[in-house]
Amino acid sequence: KSKEYSPMALFAMFVNRCRENLHIILAFSPIGDAFRIRLRQYPSFINCCTIDWFTAWPQDALERVAFKFLETIEMDDSIREGVVTTCQTFHESVRLLSEKFFKELCRHNYVTPTSYLELIGSFK
């Protein structure tokens, strides 16, 4: 069977392959009114998209991330382990207090992976 290699046929093939394989990821922070306003302005974000809500990181993930980010900093291994433990404790206690805060005052305080990375970055 013969294939057509005209510019229009090649372009049509390109467009079809893009439709089949192109995936777009949008990342929005749920903090503040901006997220709610965007969802109201563009209802297709809800109707035509998959929304992934990220859950809390497990303790071993917090530990590995902290060790990875702190490996380039000069410090004793015992101090590094203490910093990692401190970061884990701070992050987990803020997450638990945020849940309590929501239950008592019905107000959200989001504890995100970015906030954990910023906490680790404060030790650099």
CSV table of N, CA and C in Angstrom, one decimal:
chain,number,residue,atom,x,y,z
A,1,LYS,N,0.8,-1.2,0.0
A,1,LYS,CA,0.0,0.0,0.0
A,1,LYS,C,0.9,1.2,0.0
A,2,SER,N,0.5,2.2,-0.8
A,2,SER,CA,1.4,3.4,-0.9
A,2,SER,C,1.0,4.4,0.1
A,3,LYS,N,2.0,5.1,0.6
A,3,LYS,CA,1.8,6.2,1.6
A,3,LYS,C,2.0,7.5,0.9
A,4,GLU,N,1.2,8.5,1.3
A,4,GLU,CA,1.3,9.8,0.8
A,4,GLU,C,2.3,10.6,1.6
A,5,TYR,N,3.3,11.3,1.0
A,5,TYR,CA,4.3,12.0,1.7
A,5,TYR,C,4.2,13.5,1.4
A,6,SER,N,3.1,14.0,1.0
A,6,SER,CA,2.9,15.4,0.7
A,6,SER,C,3.0,16.2,2.0
A,7,PRO,N,3.3,17.5,1.9
A,7,PRO,CA,3.4,18.3,3.1
A,7,PRO,C,2.1,18.3,3.9
A,8,MET,N,1.0,18.3,3.3
A,8,MET,CA,-0.3,18.3,4.0
A,8,MET,C,-0.5,17.0,4.7
A,9,ALA,N,-0.1,15.9,4.1
A,9,ALA,CA,-0.3,14.6,4.7
A,9,ALA,C,0.6,14.4,5.9
A,10,LEU,N,1.9,14.9,5.8
A,10,LEU,CA,2.8,14.8,6.9
A,10,LEU,C,2.4,15.7,8.0
A,11,PHE,N,1.8,16.9,7.7
A,11,PHE,CA,1.3,17.7,8.8
A,11,PHE,C,0.1,17.1,9.5
A,12,ALA,N,-0.8,16.5,8.7
A,12,ALA,CA,-1.9,15.8,9.3
A,12,ALA,C,-1.5,14.7,10.2
A,13,MET,N,-0.5,13.9,9.8
A,13,MET,CA,0.0,12.9,10.6
A,13,MET,C,0.7,13.4,11.9
A,14,PHE,N,1.4,14.5,11.8
A,14,PHE,CA,2.0,15.2,12.9
A,14,PHE,C,0.9,15.6,13.9
A,15,VAL,N,-0.1,16.2,13.4
A,15,VAL,CA,-1.2,16.7,14.3
A,15,VAL,C,-1.9,15.5,15.0
A,16,ASN,N,-2.2,14.5,14.3
A,16,ASN,CA,-2.8,13.3,14.9
A,16,ASN,C,-1.9,12.7,16.0
A,17,ARG,N,-0.6,12.6,15.7
A,17,ARG,CA,0.3,12.0,16.7
A,17,ARG,C,0.4,12.9,18.0
A,18,CYS,N,0.3,14.3,17.7
A,18,CYS,CA,0.3,15.2,18.9
A,18,CYS,C,-1.0,15.0,19.7
A,19,ARG,N,-2.1,14.8,19.1
A,19,ARG,CA,-3.4,14.6,19.8
A,19,ARG,C,-3.4,13.4,20.6
A,20,GLU,N,-2.7,12.3,20.1
A,20,GLU,CA,-2.7,11.1,20.8
A,20,GLU,C,-1.7,11.1,21.9
A,21,ASN,N,-0.6,11.8,21.8
A,21,ASN,CA,0.5,11.7,22.8
A,21,ASN,C,0.8,12.9,23.6
A,22,LEU,N,0.2,14.1,23.3
A,22,LEU,CA,0.5,15.3,24.1
A,22,LEU,C,-0.3,15.3,25.4
A,23,HIS,N,0.4,15.5,26.4
A,23,HIS,CA,-0.3,15.6,27.8
A,23,HIS,C,0.2,16.9,28.4
A,24,ILE,N,-0.7,17.7,28.9
A,24,ILE,CA,-0.4,19.0,29.5
A,24,ILE,C,-0.7,18.9,31.0
A,25,ILE,N,0.3,19.4,31.8
A,25,ILE,CA,0.1,19.3,33.2
A,25,ILE,C,0.1,20.8,33.7
A,26,LEU,N,-1.0,21.1,34.4
A,26,LEU,CA,-1.2,22.4,35.0
A,26,LEU,C,-1.1,22.2,36.5
A,27,ALA,N,-0.3,23.1,37.1
A,27,ALA,CA,-0.2,23.0,38.6
A,27,ALA,C,-0.7,24.3,39.2
A,28,PHE,N,-1.7,24.2,40.1
A,28,PHE,CA,-2.2,25.3,40.7
A,28,PHE,C,-2.1,25.1,42.2
A,29,SER,N,-1.8,26.2,42.9
A,29,SER,CA,-1.8,26.1,44.4
A,29,SER,C,-3.3,26.3,44.9
A,30,PRO,N,-3.8,25.5,45.8
A,30,PRO,CA,-5.1,25.7,46.3
A,30,PRO,C,-5.2,26.8,47.4
A,31,ILE,N,-4.1,27.5,47.6
A,31,ILE,CA,-4.1,28.5,48.6
A,31,ILE,C,-4.7,29.8,48.1
A,32,GLY,N,-5.5,30.4,48.9
A,32,GLY,CA,-6.1,31.7,48.5
A,32,GLY,C,-7.3,31.6,47.5
A,33,ASP,N,-7.8,32.7,47.0
A,33,ASP,CA,-9.0,32.7,46.2
A,33,ASP,C,-8.6,32.4,44.7
A,34,ALA,N,-7.4,32.5,44.3
A,34,ALA,CA,-7.0,32.4,42.9
A,34,ALA,C,-7.5,31.1,42.3
A,35,PHE,N,-7.3,30.0,43.0
A,35,PHE,CA,-7.7,28.7,42.5
A,35,PHE,C,-9.2,28.6,42.3
A,36,ARG,N,-9.9,29.0,43.3
A,36,ARG,CA,-11.4,29.0,43.2
A,36,ARG,C,-11.9,29.9,42.0
A,37,ILE,N,-11.3,31.1,41.9
A,37,ILE,CA,-11.7,32.0,40.8
A,37,ILE,C,-11.4,31.4,39.4
A,38,ARG,N,-10.2,30.7,39.3
A,38,ARG,CA,-9.9,30.1,38.0
A,38,ARG,C,-10.8,29.0,37.7
A,39,LEU,N,-11.2,28.2,38.7
A,39,LEU,CA,-12.2,27.1,38.4
A,39,LEU,C,-13.5,27.6,38.0
A,40,ARG,N,-13.9,28.8,38.5
A,40,ARG,CA,-15.2,29.4,38.1
A,40,ARG,C,-15.1,30.0,36.7
A,41,GLN,N,-14.0,30.6,36.4
A,41,GLN,CA,-13.8,31.2,35.1
A,41,GLN,C,-13.7,30.1,34.0
A,42,TYR,N,-13.0,29.0,34.3
A,42,TYR,CA,-12.8,28.0,33.3
A,42,TYR,C,-13.3,26.6,33.8
A,43,PRO,N,-14.6,26.4,33.6
A,43,PRO,CA,-15.2,25.1,34.2
A,43,PRO,C,-14.6,23.9,33.5
A,44,SER,N,-14.0,24.0,32.4
A,44,SER,CA,-13.4,22.8,31.8
A,44,SER,C,-12.3,22.2,32.6
A,45,PHE,N,-11.7,23.0,33.5
A,45,PHE,CA,-10.7,22.5,34.4
A,45,PHE,C,-11.3,21.4,35.2
A,46,ILE,N,-12.5,21.5,35.6
A,46,ILE,CA,-13.2,20.4,36.4
A,46,ILE,C,-13.8,19.3,35.4
A,47,ASN,N,-14.4,19.8,34.4
A,47,ASN,CA,-15.1,18.8,33.5
A,47,ASN,C,-14.2,18.0,32.6
A,48,CYS,N,-13.1,18.6,32.1
A,48,CYS,CA,-12.3,17.9,31.1
A,48,CYS,C,-10.9,17.5,31.6
A,49,CYS,N,-10.7,17.6,32.9
A,49,CYS,CA,-9.3,17.4,33.4
A,49,CYS,C,-9.4,16.4,34.5
A,50,THR,N,-8.2,15.8,34.8
A,50,THR,CA,-8.1,14.9,35.9
A,50,THR,C,-7.4,15.7,37.0
A,51,ILE,N,-8.0,15.8,38.2
A,51,ILE,CA,-7.4,16.6,39.3
A,51,ILE,C,-6.8,15.6,40.2
A,52,ASP,N,-5.5,15.7,40.5
A,52,ASP,CA,-4.8,14.9,41.5
A,52,ASP,C,-4.5,15.8,42.7
A,53,TRP,N,-5.1,15.3,43.8
A,53,TRP,CA,-4.8,16.0,45.1
A,53,TRP,C,-3.7,15.2,45.7
A,54,PHE,N,-2.6,15.8,46.1
A,54,PHE,CA,-1.5,15.2,46.7
A,54,PHE,C,-1.7,15.0,48.1
A,55,THR,N,-1.4,13.9,48.6
A,55,THR,CA,-1.5,13.6,50.1
A,55,THR,C,-0.2,13.8,50.8
A,56,ALA,N,-0.2,13.6,52.1
A,56,ALA,CA,1.0,13.8,52.9
A,56,ALA,C,2.0,12.8,52.5
A,57,TRP,N,3.3,13.3,52.6
A,57,TRP,CA,4.4,12.4,52.4
A,57,TRP,C,4.6,11.5,53.6
A,58,PRO,N,5.0,10.2,53.3
A,58,PRO,CA,5.3,9.3,54.4
A,58,PRO,C,6.7,9.7,55.1
A,59,GLN,N,6.9,9.2,56.3
A,59,GLN,CA,8.1,9.6,57.0
A,59,GLN,C,9.4,9.2,56.3
A,60,ASP,N,9.4,8.1,55.6
A,60,ASP,CA,10.7,7.7,54.9
A,60,ASP,C,10.9,8.6,53.7
A,61,ALA,N,9.9,9.1,53.1
A,61,ALA,CA,10.1,10.0,52.0
A,61,ALA,C,10.6,11.3,52.5
A,62,LEU,N,10.1,11.8,53.6
A,62,LEU,CA,10.6,13.1,54.2
A,62,LEU,C,12.1,12.9,54.5
A,63,GLU,N,12.4,11.8,55.1
A,63,GLU,CA,13.8,11.5,55.4
A,63,GLU,C,14.7,11.5,54.2
A,64,ARG,N,14.3,10.8,53.2
A,64,ARG,CA,15.2,10.7,52.0
A,64,ARG,C,15.4,12.0,51.3
A,65,VAL,N,14.3,12.7,51.2
A,65,VAL,CA,14.4,14.1,50.5
A,65,VAL,C,15.3,15.0,51.3
A,66,ALA,N,15.2,15.0,52.6
A,66,ALA,CA,16.0,15.9,53.4
A,66,ALA,C,17.5,15.5,53.3
A,67,PHE,N,17.8,14.2,53.3
A,67,PHE,CA,19.2,13.7,53.2
A,67,PHE,C,19.7,14.1,51.8
A,68,LYS,N,18.9,14.0,50.8
A,68,LYS,CA,19.3,14.3,49.4
A,68,LYS,C,19.6,15.8,49.3
A,69,PHE,N,18.8,16.6,49.8
A,69,PHE,CA,19.0,18.1,49.7
A,69,PHE,C,20.1,18.6,50.6
A,70,LEU,N,20.4,17.9,51.7
A,70,LEU,CA,21.5,18.3,52.6
A,70,LEU,C,22.8,17.6,52.3
A,71,GLU,N,22.9,16.7,51.4
A,71,GLU,CA,24.1,16.0,51.1
A,71,GLU,C,25.3,16.9,50.6
A,72,THR,N,25.0,18.0,50.0
A,72,THR,CA,26.0,18.9,49.5
A,72,THR,C,26.5,19.9,50.5
A,73,ILE,N,25.9,19.9,51.7
A,73,ILE,CA,26.3,20.9,52.7
A,73,ILE,C,27.3,20.2,53.6
A,74,GLU,N,28.4,20.9,53.9
A,74,GLU,CA,29.4,20.4,54.8
A,74,GLU,C,28.9,20.4,56.3
A,75,MET,N,28.7,19.3,56.8
A,75,MET,CA,28.4,19.1,58.3
A,75,MET,C,28.7,17.7,58.7
A,76,ASP,N,28.8,17.5,60.0
A,76,ASP,CA,29.0,16.1,60.5
A,76,ASP,C,27.8,15.3,60.2
A,77,ASP,N,28.0,14.0,60.1
A,77,ASP,CA,26.9,13.1,59.9
A,77,ASP,C,25.9,13.1,61.0
A,78,SER,N,26.4,13.2,62.2
A,78,SER,CA,25.5,13.3,63.4
A,78,SER,C,24.6,14.5,63.3
A,79,ILE,N,25.2,15.7,62.9
A,79,ILE,CA,24.4,16.9,62.8
A,79,ILE,C,23.4,16.8,61.7
A,80,ARG,N,23.8,16.2,60.6
A,80,ARG,CA,22.9,16.0,59.4
A,80,ARG,C,21.7,15.2,59.8
A,81,GLU,N,21.9,14.1,60.6
A,81,GLU,CA,20.8,13.3,61.0
A,81,GLU,C,19.9,14.1,62.0
A,82,GLY,N,20.5,14.9,62.8
A,82,GLY,CA,19.7,15.7,63.7
A,82,GLY,C,18.8,16.8,62.9
A,83,VAL,N,19.4,17.4,61.9
A,83,VAL,CA,18.7,18.3,61.0
A,83,VAL,C,17.6,17.6,60.3
A,84,VAL,N,17.8,16.4,59.8
A,84,VAL,CA,16.8,15.7,59.1
A,84,VAL,C,15.6,15.4,60.0
A,85,THR,N,16.0,14.9,61.2
A,85,THR,CA,14.9,14.6,62.2
A,85,THR,C,14.1,15.8,62.6
A,86,THR,N,14.8,17.0,62.7
A,86,THR,CA,14.2,18.2,63.1
A,86,THR,C,13.2,18.6,61.9
A,87,CYS,N,13.7,18.5,60.7
A,87,CYS,CA,12.8,18.9,59.6
A,87,CYS,C,11.6,18.0,59.5
A,88,GLN,N,11.8,16.7,59.7
A,88,GLN,CA,10.6,15.8,59.7
A,88,GLN,C,9.6,16.2,60.8
A,89,THR,N,10.2,16.4,62.0
A,89,THR,CA,9.3,16.8,63.2
A,89,THR,C,8.6,18.0,62.9
A,90,PHE,N,9.2,19.1,62.4
A,90,PHE,CA,8.6,20.4,62.2
A,90,PHE,C,7.5,20.2,61.1
A,91,HIS,N,7.8,19.5,60.1
A,91,HIS,CA,6.8,19.3,59.0
A,91,HIS,C,5.6,18.5,59.5
A,92,GLU,N,5.8,17.4,60.1
A,92,GLU,CA,4.7,16.6,60.6
A,92,GLU,C,3.9,17.3,61.7
A,93,SER,N,4.5,18.0,62.6
A,93,SER,CA,3.8,18.7,63.6
A,93,SER,C,2.9,19.8,63.0
A,94,VAL,N,3.5,20.5,62.0
A,94,VAL,CA,2.7,21.6,61.4
A,94,VAL,C,1.5,21.0,60.6
A,95,ARG,N,1.7,19.8,60.0
A,95,ARG,CA,0.6,19.2,59.3
A,95,ARG,C,-0.5,18.8,60.3
A,96,LEU,N,-0.1,18.2,61.4
A,96,LEU,CA,-1.1,17.8,62.4
A,96,LEU,C,-1.8,19.0,63.1
A,97,LEU,N,-1.0,20.1,63.3
A,97,LEU,CA,-1.7,21.3,63.9
A,97,LEU,C,-2.6,21.9,62.9
A,98,SER,N,-2.3,21.8,61.6
A,98,SER,CA,-3.1,22.4,60.5
A,98,SER,C,-4.5,21.7,60.5
A,99,GLU,N,-4.4,20.3,60.7
A,99,GLU,CA,-5.7,19.6,60.8
A,99,GLU,C,-6.5,20.0,62.0
A,100,LYS,N,-5.9,20.2,63.1
A,100,LYS,CA,-6.5,20.7,64.3
A,100,LYS,C,-7.1,22.1,64.1
A,101,PHE,N,-6.3,23.0,63.4
A,101,PHE,CA,-6.7,24.3,63.1
A,101,PHE,C,-8.0,24.3,62.3
A,102,PHE,N,-8.0,23.4,61.3
A,102,PHE,CA,-9.2,23.3,60.4
A,102,PHE,C,-10.4,22.9,61.2
A,103,LYS,N,-10.2,21.9,62.1
A,103,LYS,CA,-11.4,21.4,62.9
A,103,LYS,C,-11.9,22.4,63.8
A,104,GLU,N,-11.1,23.2,64.4
A,104,GLU,CA,-11.5,24.2,65.4
A,104,GLU,C,-12.0,25.5,64.7
A,105,LEU,N,-11.4,25.9,63.7
A,105,LEU,CA,-11.7,27.3,63.1
A,105,LEU,C,-12.3,27.2,61.7
A,106,CYS,N,-12.3,26.0,61.1
A,106,CYS,CA,-12.8,25.8,59.7
A,106,CYS,C,-12.0,26.7,58.7
A,107,ARG,N,-10.7,26.8,59.0
A,107,ARG,CA,-9.8,27.5,58.1
A,107,ARG,C,-8.7,26.6,57.7
A,108,HIS,N,-8.3,26.6,56.4
A,108,HIS,CA,-7.2,25.8,55.9
A,108,HIS,C,-5.9,26.4,56.1
A,109,ASN,N,-4.9,25.6,56.4
A,109,ASN,CA,-3.5,26.0,56.3
A,109,ASN,C,-2.8,24.8,55.6
A,110,TYR,N,-2.4,25.1,54.4
A,110,TYR,CA,-1.9,24.0,53.5
A,110,TYR,C,-0.4,23.7,53.8
A,111,VAL,N,-0.1,22.5,54.1
A,111,VAL,CA,1.3,22.1,54.3
A,111,VAL,C,1.7,21.2,53.0
A,112,THR,N,2.5,21.8,52.2
A,112,THR,CA,2.8,21.2,50.9
A,112,THR,C,4.3,20.7,50.8
A,113,PRO,N,4.6,19.9,49.8
A,113,PRO,CA,6.0,19.5,49.6
A,113,PRO,C,6.9,20.8,49.5
A,114,THR,N,6.4,21.8,48.8
A,114,THR,CA,7.2,23.0,48.7
A,114,THR,C,7.6,23.6,50.0
A,115,SER,N,6.6,23.6,50.9
A,115,SER,CA,7.0,24.2,52.2
A,115,SER,C,8.0,23.4,53.0
A,116,TYR,N,8.0,22.0,52.7
A,116,TYR,CA,9.0,21.2,53.3
A,116,TYR,C,10.4,21.5,52.7
A,117,LEU,N,10.4,21.7,51.4
A,117,LEU,CA,11.7,22.0,50.7
A,117,LEU,C,12.2,23.3,51.1
A,118,GLU,N,11.3,24.3,51.4
A,118,GLU,CA,11.8,25.6,51.9
A,118,GLU,C,12.3,25.5,53.3
A,119,LEU,N,11.7,24.6,54.1
A,119,LEU,CA,12.2,24.4,55.4
A,119,LEU,C,13.7,23.8,55.4
A,120,ILE,N,13.8,22.8,54.5
A,120,ILE,CA,15.2,22.2,54.4
A,120,ILE,C,16.2,23.3,53.9
A,121,GLY,N,15.7,24.1,52.9
A,121,GLY,CA,16.6,25.1,52.3
A,121,GLY,C,17.0,26.1,53.3
A,122,SER,N,16.3,26.3,54.4
A,122,SER,CA,16.7,27.3,55.5
A,122,SER,C,18.0,26.8,56.2
A,123,PHE,N,18.3,25.6,56.1
A,123,PHE,CA,19.5,25.0,56.7
A,123,PHE,C,20.8,25.2,55.8
A,124,LYS,N,20.6,25.6,54.6
A,124,LYS,CA,21.7,25.8,53.7
A,124,LYS,C,22.5,27.1,54.0
